[in-house]
PDB file of C-alpha atoms in Angstrom:
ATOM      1  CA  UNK A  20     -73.263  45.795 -58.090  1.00  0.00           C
ATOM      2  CA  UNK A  21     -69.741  44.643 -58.676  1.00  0.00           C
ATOM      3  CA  UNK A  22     -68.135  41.376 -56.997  1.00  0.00           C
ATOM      4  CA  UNK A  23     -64.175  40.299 -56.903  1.00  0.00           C
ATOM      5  CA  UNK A  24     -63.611  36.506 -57.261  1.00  0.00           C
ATOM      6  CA  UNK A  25     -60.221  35.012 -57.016  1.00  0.00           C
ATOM      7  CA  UNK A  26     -58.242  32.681 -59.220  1.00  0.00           C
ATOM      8  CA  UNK A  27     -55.114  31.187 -59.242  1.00  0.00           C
ATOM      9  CA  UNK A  28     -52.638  31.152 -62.214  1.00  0.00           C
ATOM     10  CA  UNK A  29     -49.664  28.899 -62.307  1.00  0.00           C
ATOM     11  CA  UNK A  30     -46.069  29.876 -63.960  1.00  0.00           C
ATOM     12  CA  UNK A  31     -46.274  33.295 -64.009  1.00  0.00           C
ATOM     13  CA  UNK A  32     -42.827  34.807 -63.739  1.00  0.00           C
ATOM     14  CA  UNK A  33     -42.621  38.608 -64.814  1.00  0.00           C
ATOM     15  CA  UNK A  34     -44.644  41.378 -65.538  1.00  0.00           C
ATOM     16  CA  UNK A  35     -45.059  40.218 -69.128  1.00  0.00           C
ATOM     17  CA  UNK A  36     -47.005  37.281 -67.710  1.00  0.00           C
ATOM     18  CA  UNK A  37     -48.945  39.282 -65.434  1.00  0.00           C
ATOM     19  CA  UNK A  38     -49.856  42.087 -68.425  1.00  0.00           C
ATOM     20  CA  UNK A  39     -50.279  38.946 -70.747  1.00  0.00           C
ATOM     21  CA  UNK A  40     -53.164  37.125 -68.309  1.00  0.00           C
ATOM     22  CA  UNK A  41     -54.703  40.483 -67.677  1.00  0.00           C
ATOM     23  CA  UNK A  42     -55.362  41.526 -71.064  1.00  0.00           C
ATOM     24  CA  UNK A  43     -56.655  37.733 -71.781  1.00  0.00           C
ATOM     25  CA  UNK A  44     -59.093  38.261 -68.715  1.00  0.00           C
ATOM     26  CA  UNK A  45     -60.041  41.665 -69.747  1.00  0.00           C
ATOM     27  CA  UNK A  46     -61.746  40.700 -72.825  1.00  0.00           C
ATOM     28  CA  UNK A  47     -64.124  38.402 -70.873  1.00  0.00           C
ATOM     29  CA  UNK A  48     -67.696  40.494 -71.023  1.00  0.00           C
ATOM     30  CA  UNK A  49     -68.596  42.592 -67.660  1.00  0.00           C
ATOM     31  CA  UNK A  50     -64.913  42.254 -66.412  1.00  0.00           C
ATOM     32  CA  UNK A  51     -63.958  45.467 -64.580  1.00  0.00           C
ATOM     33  CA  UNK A  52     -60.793  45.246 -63.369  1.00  0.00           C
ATOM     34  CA  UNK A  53     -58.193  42.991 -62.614  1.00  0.00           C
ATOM     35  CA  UNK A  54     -55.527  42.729 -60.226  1.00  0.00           C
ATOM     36  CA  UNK A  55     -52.688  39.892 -59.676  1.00  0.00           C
ATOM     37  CA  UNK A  56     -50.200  39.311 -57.537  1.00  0.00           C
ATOM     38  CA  UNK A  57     -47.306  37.671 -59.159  1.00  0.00           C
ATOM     39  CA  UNK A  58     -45.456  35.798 -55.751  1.00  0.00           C
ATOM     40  CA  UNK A  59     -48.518  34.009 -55.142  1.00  0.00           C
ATOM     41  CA  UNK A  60     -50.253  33.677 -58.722  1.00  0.00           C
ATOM     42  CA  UNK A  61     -53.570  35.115 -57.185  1.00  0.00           C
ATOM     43  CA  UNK A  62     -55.833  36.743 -59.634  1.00  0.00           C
ATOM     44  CA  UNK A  63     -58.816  38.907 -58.052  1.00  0.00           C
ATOM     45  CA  UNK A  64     -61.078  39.945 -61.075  1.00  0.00           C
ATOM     46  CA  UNK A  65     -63.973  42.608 -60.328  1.00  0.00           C
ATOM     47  CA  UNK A  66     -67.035  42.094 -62.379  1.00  0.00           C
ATOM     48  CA  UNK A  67     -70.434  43.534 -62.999  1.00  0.00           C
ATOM     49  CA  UNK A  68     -71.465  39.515 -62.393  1.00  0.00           C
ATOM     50  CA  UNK A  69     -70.461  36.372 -61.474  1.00  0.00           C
ATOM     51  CA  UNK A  70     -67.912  34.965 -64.131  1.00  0.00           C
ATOM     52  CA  UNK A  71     -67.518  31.264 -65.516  1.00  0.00           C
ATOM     53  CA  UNK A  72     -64.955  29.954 -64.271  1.00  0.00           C
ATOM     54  CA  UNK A  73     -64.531  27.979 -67.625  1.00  0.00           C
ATOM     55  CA  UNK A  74     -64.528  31.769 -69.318  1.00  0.00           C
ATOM     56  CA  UNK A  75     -61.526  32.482 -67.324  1.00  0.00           C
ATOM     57  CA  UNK A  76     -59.240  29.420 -67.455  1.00  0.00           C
ATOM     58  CA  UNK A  77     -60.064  30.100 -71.496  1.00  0.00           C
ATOM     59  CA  UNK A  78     -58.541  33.400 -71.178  1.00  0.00           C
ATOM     60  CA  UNK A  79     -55.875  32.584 -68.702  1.00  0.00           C
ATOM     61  CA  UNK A  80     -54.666  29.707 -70.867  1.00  0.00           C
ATOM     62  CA  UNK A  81     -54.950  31.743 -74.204  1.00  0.00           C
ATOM     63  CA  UNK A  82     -52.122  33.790 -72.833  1.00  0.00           C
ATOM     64  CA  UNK A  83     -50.215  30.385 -72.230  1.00  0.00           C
ATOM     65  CA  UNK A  84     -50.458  29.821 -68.743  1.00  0.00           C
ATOM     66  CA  UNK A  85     -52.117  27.234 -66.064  1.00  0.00           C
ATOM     67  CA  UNK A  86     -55.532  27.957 -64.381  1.00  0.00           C
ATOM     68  CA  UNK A  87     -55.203  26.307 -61.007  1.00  0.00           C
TER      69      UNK A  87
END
């Protein structure tokens, strides 16, 4: 069963940011999907289990930006 946790990433201003963090987060194992929403920086990432959030602020600031 799949769950959808939300993150926050800080200075994200373009769709190159947002296709940067989600092919960092995309890598992370049993990652399904992810969706952001650039205005507000929210990240919702589906998964086939609970991810670390350490995991993701790797990934997030791989692609050079600021896990809040």
């Amino acid at each position: 069963m799949s769950q959808t946790q939300t993150f926050t990433v800080i200075g994200m201003t373009c769709s190159h940011c947002v296709a940067s963090v989600t092919e960092e987060i995309q890598e992370i194992p049993g990652v399904q999907d992810v969706a952001i929403d650039l205005p507000t920086g929210a990240v919702n990432v589906t998964s086939i289990e609970p991810l670390d959030d350490a995991a993701v602020k790797a990934a997030v600031e791989e692609a050079g930006y600021q896990f809040a």
